[in-house]
Amino acid sequence: MTKNLKFSPLFWPIKLKGNTIYILDETLLPHKEKYIKAKTYSQSCQAIRQMRTRAVGQVILVLYTFLMVIKNNKDKKNLSSTLAKVAKAINSTRPTLSFKFLTDMVLGWDSAGVPLARSILEFLEVLKNARIKQAENASKLLKDKDIILTHCNVSGLLPLIAEFSKAKGRKVSFFVTETRPYLQGSRLTAWELMRGGFDATIITDNMVAQVMEEGKINKVMVGSDNLAKNGDIANKIGTYQIAILAKHFKIPFYVLCAPVSGARTGKDIKIEIRPDKELLIYQGLNLAPKGAKAYYPAFDITPSKFITKHIYLEVKS
């Protein structure tokens, strides 16, 4: 079954060729599929901050960045200090995403004296297979003719979930929030679902209650950027209110989880505040009066009590 699966470009949006990393620029989708280059760890960090890639793409980019640095390093005696510098830079890029789990893992391998490049490549292969298994597990929660509401983008997992369902004779379709202000839902999720041949209907973020009231969906499935030990999640801003509405309308709310971070509860997860211009300007177009102020927390916390089921990504280093 795995050999015949079709993957969205967003499932694995990063490539390493020689000493150069190629990053699928998600900010240009769906109009243009273009890869940008990173030849230094600083360029990788910049791509993360600018959200050129996101979610699992950033995870893959972090690991490929370490591989690139290892390949480019000619002074083996100073490799450990170089890796520590790279880890510090990566950890400072986005506060809500738990890159420290990854950087600590790589630094731990280095301290243990294991073959570092091979360990990273093996972990990436484990991650890829774990994502496929996560999609398969999620598909088992769906029934024929289910209509799933989703928010933001889960990097290639939804088309894969739909494909697993299709293989079992279950046809599913999707309602996709635009996901403002970056429009990851309408630009990325709808694009990859339609590209895979699956039905997707776009709605604005503030239509969710009405769509639920009309009975147009019967399940919600979202991703998560950070998972606390108590089951609370951090995900794209707007997820929390959807979870509350799902609870009110008695609609199952499923979460495709990232690995557990060091946070004890959602209150321990630091919320990233993005630049206000991202709300005020879109692709060079001013959306508000000159001098207007804006506030943009990029994530919110959904308490575990609103989550019907966590669908775990089972990755062991």
mmCIF file of N, CA, C and O in Angstrom, residues 226-279:
data_model
loop_
_atom_site.group_PDB
_atom_site.id
_atom_site.type_symbol
_atom_site.label_atom_id
_atom_site.label_comp_id
_atom_site.label_asym_id
_atom_site.label_seq_id
_atom_site.Cartn_x
_atom_site.Cartn_y
_atom_site.Cartn_z
ATOM 1 N N ASN A 226 2.654 22.182 19.125
ATOM 2 C CA ASN A 226 3.260 21.870 20.414
ATOM 3 C C ASN A 226 2.242 21.103 21.250
ATOM 4 O O ASN A 226 1.070 21.468 21.302
ATOM 5 N N LEU A 227 2.692 20.036 21.879
ATOM 6 C CA LEU A 227 1.839 19.197 22.716
ATOM 7 C C LEU A 227 2.402 19.151 24.128
ATOM 8 O O LEU A 227 3.535 18.722 24.342
ATOM 9 N N ALA A 228 1.610 19.624 25.095
ATOM 10 C CA ALA A 228 2.034 19.596 26.496
ATOM 11 C C ALA A 228 1.810 18.204 27.086
ATOM 12 O O ALA A 228 1.055 17.390 26.543
ATOM 13 N N LYS A 229 2.456 17.947 28.201
ATOM 14 C CA LYS A 229 2.370 16.625 28.828
ATOM 15 C C LYS A 229 0.953 16.271 29.270
ATOM 16 O O LYS A 229 0.603 15.090 29.358
ATOM 17 N N ASN A 230 0.125 17.268 29.565
ATOM 18 C CA ASN A 230 -1.241 16.999 30.013
ATOM 19 C C ASN A 230 -2.238 16.904 28.862
ATOM 20 O O ASN A 230 -3.442 16.768 29.075
ATOM 21 N N GLY A 231 -1.755 17.003 27.615
ATOM 22 C CA GLY A 231 -2.629 16.862 26.456
ATOM 23 C C GLY A 231 -3.097 18.165 25.848
ATOM 24 O O GLY A 231 -3.745 18.158 24.791
ATOM 25 N N ASP A 232 -2.797 19.306 26.482
ATOM 26 C CA ASP A 232 -3.107 20.602 25.875
ATOM 27 C C ASP A 232 -2.262 20.768 24.617
ATOM 28 O O ASP A 232 -1.133 20.270 24.548
ATOM 29 N N ILE A 233 -2.786 21.479 23.631
ATOM 30 C CA ILE A 233 -2.013 21.709 22.404
ATOM 31 C C ILE A 233 -1.940 23.199 22.070
ATOM 32 O O ILE A 233 -2.811 23.978 22.445
ATOM 33 N N ALA A 234 -0.873 23.554 21.369
ATOM 34 C CA ALA A 234 -0.782 24.868 20.730
ATOM 35 C C ALA A 234 -0.893 24.636 19.237
ATOM 36 O O ALA A 234 -0.228 23.774 18.678
ATOM 37 N N ASN A 235 -1.784 25.379 18.612
ATOM 38 C CA ASN A 235 -1.935 25.290 17.160
ATOM 39 C C ASN A 235 -2.250 26.678 16.612
ATOM 40 O O ASN A 235 -2.400 27.638 17.369
ATOM 41 N N LYS A 236 -2.347 26.776 15.321
ATOM 42 C CA LYS A 236 -2.609 28.056 14.661
ATOM 43 C C LYS A 236 -3.757 28.804 15.339
ATOM 44 O O LYS A 236 -4.779 28.205 15.690
ATOM 45 N N ILE A 237 -3.584 30.104 15.515
ATOM 46 C CA ILE A 237 -4.598 30.925 16.148
ATOM 47 C C ILE A 237 -5.966 30.685 15.481
ATOM 48 O O ILE A 237 -6.071 30.656 14.258
ATOM 49 N N GLY A 238 -6.979 30.488 16.310
ATOM 50 C CA GLY A 238 -8.316 30.164 15.807
ATOM 51 C C GLY A 238 -8.726 28.743 16.117
ATOM 52 O O GLY A 238 -9.909 28.396 16.062
ATOM 53 N N THR A 239 -7.753 27.896 16.458
ATOM 54 C CA THR A 239 -8.060 26.492 16.768
ATOM 55 C C THR A 239 -8.903 26.370 18.031
ATOM 56 O O THR A 239 -9.855 25.577 18.084
ATOM 57 N N TYR A 240 -8.577 27.155 19.042
ATOM 58 C CA TYR A 240 -9.268 27.084 20.340
ATOM 59 C C TYR A 240 -10.761 27.335 20.183
ATOM 60 O O TYR A 240 -11.607 26.599 20.719
ATOM 61 N N GLN A 241 -11.124 28.382 19.431
ATOM 62 C CA GLN A 241 -12.545 28.691 19.293
ATOM 63 C C GLN A 241 -13.278 27.605 18.504
ATOM 64 O O GLN A 241 -14.458 27.316 18.767
ATOM 65 N N ILE A 242 -12.595 26.973 17.558
ATOM 66 C CA ILE A 242 -13.212 25.866 16.814
ATOM 67 C C ILE A 242 -13.472 24.691 17.754
ATOM 68 O O ILE A 242 -14.515 24.030 17.679
ATOM 69 N N ALA A 243 -12.519 24.435 18.657
ATOM 70 C CA ALA A 243 -12.689 23.335 19.624
ATOM 71 C C ALA A 243 -13.887 23.599 20.543
ATOM 72 O O ALA A 243 -14.656 22.672 20.858
ATOM 73 N N ILE A 244 -14.050 24.845 20.979
ATOM 74 C CA ILE A 244 -15.187 25.191 21.835
ATOM 75 C C ILE A 244 -16.502 24.977 21.083
ATOM 76 O O ILE A 244 -17.466 24.411 21.619
ATOM 77 N N LEU A 245 -16.530 25.404 19.829
ATOM 78 C CA LEU A 245 -17.734 25.228 19.010
ATOM 79 C C LEU A 245 -18.027 23.747 18.769
ATOM 80 O O LEU A 245 -19.183 23.317 18.805
ATOM 81 N N ALA A 246 -16.978 22.961 18.514
ATOM 82 C CA ALA A 246 -17.169 21.528 18.300
ATOM 83 C C ALA A 246 -17.784 20.873 19.539
ATOM 84 O O ALA A 246 -18.667 20.007 19.446
ATOM 85 N N LYS A 247 -17.305 21.276 20.703
ATOM 86 C CA LYS A 247 -17.862 20.761 21.966
ATOM 87 C C LYS A 247 -19.344 21.132 22.080
ATOM 88 O O LYS A 247 -20.182 20.304 22.444
ATOM 89 N N HIS A 248 -19.675 22.367 21.753
ATOM 90 C CA HIS A 248 -21.056 22.846 21.836
ATOM 91 C C HIS A 248 -21.974 22.060 20.902
ATOM 92 O O HIS A 248 -23.102 21.699 21.282
ATOM 93 N N PHE A 249 -21.498 21.780 19.701
ATOM 94 C CA PHE A 249 -22.323 21.088 18.706
ATOM 95 C C PHE A 249 -22.144 19.566 18.741
ATOM 96 O O PHE A 249 -22.667 18.862 17.891
ATOM 97 N N LYS A 250 -21.370 19.087 19.724
ATOM 98 C CA LYS A 250 -21.151 17.640 19.910
ATOM 99 C C LYS A 250 -20.530 16.997 18.663
ATOM 100 O O LYS A 250 -20.939 15.931 18.211
ATOM 101 N N ILE A 251 -19.511 17.666 18.126
ATOM 102 C CA ILE A 251 -18.777 17.174 16.962
ATOM 103 C C ILE A 251 -17.396 16.713 17.416
ATOM 104 O O ILE A 251 -16.693 17.459 18.107
ATOM 105 N N PRO A 252 -16.984 15.503 17.076
ATOM 106 C CA PRO A 252 -15.651 15.019 17.489
ATOM 107 C C PRO A 252 -14.540 15.951 16.998
ATOM 108 O O PRO A 252 -14.558 16.411 15.852
ATOM 109 N N PHE A 253 -13.578 16.201 17.888
ATOM 110 C CA PHE A 253 -12.465 17.108 17.592
ATOM 111 C C PHE A 253 -11.167 16.315 17.732
ATOM 112 O O PHE A 253 -10.752 15.960 18.830
ATOM 113 N N TYR A 254 -10.533 16.018 16.592
ATOM 114 C CA TYR A 254 -9.332 15.192 16.562
ATOM 115 C C TYR A 254 -8.090 16.051 16.291
ATOM 116 O O TYR A 254 -8.145 17.007 15.522
ATOM 117 N N VAL A 255 -6.985 15.678 16.914
ATOM 118 C CA VAL A 255 -5.742 16.428 16.759
ATOM 119 C C VAL A 255 -4.613 15.505 16.306
ATOM 120 O O VAL A 255 -4.325 14.488 16.950
ATOM 121 N N LEU A 256 -3.989 15.866 15.189
ATOM 122 C CA LEU A 256 -2.767 15.200 14.731
ATOM 123 C C LEU A 256 -1.612 15.842 15.478
ATOM 124 O O LEU A 256 -1.272 17.007 15.241
ATOM 125 N N CYS A 257 -1.025 15.100 16.399
ATOM 126 C CA CYS A 257 -0.103 15.687 17.373
ATOM 127 C C CYS A 257 1.354 15.631 16.955
ATOM 128 O O CYS A 257 1.806 14.652 16.349
ATOM 129 N N ALA A 258 2.059 16.658 17.345
ATOM 130 C CA ALA A 258 3.510 16.639 17.333
ATOM 131 C C ALA A 258 3.974 15.876 18.568
ATOM 132 O O ALA A 258 3.170 15.609 19.468
ATOM 133 N N PRO A 259 5.258 15.479 18.653
ATOM 134 C CA PRO A 259 5.748 14.818 19.875
ATOM 135 C C PRO A 259 5.577 15.710 21.099
ATOM 136 O O PRO A 259 5.569 16.938 20.996
ATOM 137 N N VAL A 260 5.439 15.098 22.270
ATOM 138 C CA VAL A 260 5.276 15.833 23.522
ATOM 139 C C VAL A 260 6.509 16.701 23.765
ATOM 140 O O VAL A 260 7.648 16.251 23.621
ATOM 141 N N SER A 261 6.270 17.964 24.128
ATOM 142 C CA SER A 261 7.379 18.881 24.413
ATOM 143 C C SER A 261 7.663 18.875 25.908
ATOM 144 O O SER A 261 7.111 18.082 26.665
ATOM 145 N N GLY A 262 8.489 19.796 26.353
ATOM 146 C CA GLY A 262 8.816 19.871 27.778
ATOM 147 C C GLY A 262 7.766 20.585 28.604
ATOM 148 O O GLY A 262 7.859 20.615 29.838
ATOM 149 N N ALA A 263 6.761 21.159 27.946
ATOM 150 C CA ALA A 263 5.731 21.901 28.666
ATOM 151 C C ALA A 263 4.859 20.966 29.505
ATOM 152 O O ALA A 263 4.444 19.911 29.034
ATOM 153 N N ARG A 264 4.583 21.376 30.738
ATOM 154 C CA ARG A 264 3.724 20.559 31.603
ATOM 155 C C ARG A 264 2.259 20.721 31.207
ATOM 156 O O ARG A 264 1.529 19.745 31.106
ATOM 157 N N THR A 265 1.827 21.957 30.989
ATOM 158 C CA THR A 265 0.474 22.257 30.527
ATOM 159 C C THR A 265 0.560 23.315 29.432
ATOM 160 O O THR A 265 1.628 23.881 29.166
ATOM 161 N N GLY A 266 -0.582 23.608 28.837
ATOM 162 C CA GLY A 266 -0.610 24.635 27.806
ATOM 163 C C GLY A 266 -0.162 25.991 28.297
ATOM 164 O O GLY A 266 0.380 26.795 27.531
ATOM 165 N N LYS A 267 -0.348 26.256 29.585
ATOM 166 C CA LYS A 267 0.066 27.543 30.148
ATOM 167 C C LYS A 267 1.586 27.720 30.120
ATOM 168 O O LYS A 267 2.080 28.839 30.217
ATOM 169 N N ASP A 268 2.312 26.617 29.998
ATOM 170 C CA ASP A 268 3.775 26.686 29.965
ATOM 171 C C ASP A 268 4.317 26.891 28.548
ATOM 172 O O ASP A 268 5.530 27.030 28.360
ATOM 173 N N ILE A 269 3.436 26.885 27.551
ATOM 174 C CA ILE A 269 3.860 27.074 26.161
ATOM 175 C C ILE A 269 3.860 28.561 25.835
ATOM 176 O O ILE A 269 2.841 29.238 25.968
ATOM 177 N N LYS A 270 4.992 29.060 25.428
ATOM 178 C CA LYS A 270 5.095 30.480 25.092
ATOM 179 C C LYS A 270 4.464 30.731 23.727
ATOM 180 O O LYS A 270 4.771 30.047 22.750
ATOM 181 N N ILE A 271 3.577 31.716 23.665
ATOM 182 C CA ILE A 271 2.902 32.030 22.416
ATOM 183 C C ILE A 271 3.715 33.048 21.615
ATOM 184 O O ILE A 271 4.087 34.109 22.123
ATOM 185 N N GLU A 272 3.979 32.721 20.377
ATOM 186 C CA GLU A 272 4.735 33.614 19.495
ATOM 187 C C GLU A 272 3.856 34.779 19.052
ATOM 188 O O GLU A 272 2.745 34.575 18.550
ATOM 189 N N ILE A 273 4.333 35.990 19.227
ATOM 190 C CA ILE A 273 3.647 37.182 18.739
ATOM 191 C C ILE A 273 4.350 37.624 17.450
ATOM 192 O O ILE A 273 5.500 38.039 17.473
ATOM 193 N N ARG A 274 3.657 37.500 16.346
ATOM 194 C CA ARG A 274 4.235 37.831 15.055
ATOM 195 C C ARG A 274 4.146 39.343 14.803
ATOM 196 O O ARG A 274 3.356 40.040 15.439
ATOM 197 N N PRO A 275 4.938 39.875 13.867
ATOM 198 C CA PRO A 275 4.899 41.310 13.549
ATOM 199 C C PRO A 275 3.505 41.764 13.137
ATOM 200 O O PRO A 275 2.822 41.070 12.377
ATOM 201 N N ASP A 276 3.082 42.943 13.624
ATOM 202 C CA ASP A 276 1.729 43.409 13.323
ATOM 203 C C ASP A 276 1.514 43.680 11.843
ATOM 204 O O ASP A 276 0.387 43.612 11.347
ATOM 205 N N LYS A 277 2.594 43.929 11.104
ATOM 206 C CA LYS A 277 2.445 44.205 9.673
ATOM 207 C C LYS A 277 1.880 43.002 8.911
ATOM 208 O O LYS A 277 1.323 43.171 7.819
ATOM 209 N N GLU A 278 2.000 41.803 9.482
ATOM 210 C CA GLU A 278 1.466 40.623 8.815
ATOM 211 C C GLU A 278 -0.056 40.635 8.796
ATOM 212 O O GLU A 278 -0.678 39.937 7.985
ATOM 213 N N LEU A 279 -0.678 41.403 9.691
ATOM 214 C CA LEU A 279 -2.125 41.599 9.662
ATOM 215 C C LEU A 279 -2.516 42.785 8.793
ATOM 216 O O LEU A 279 -3.612 42.829 8.248
#
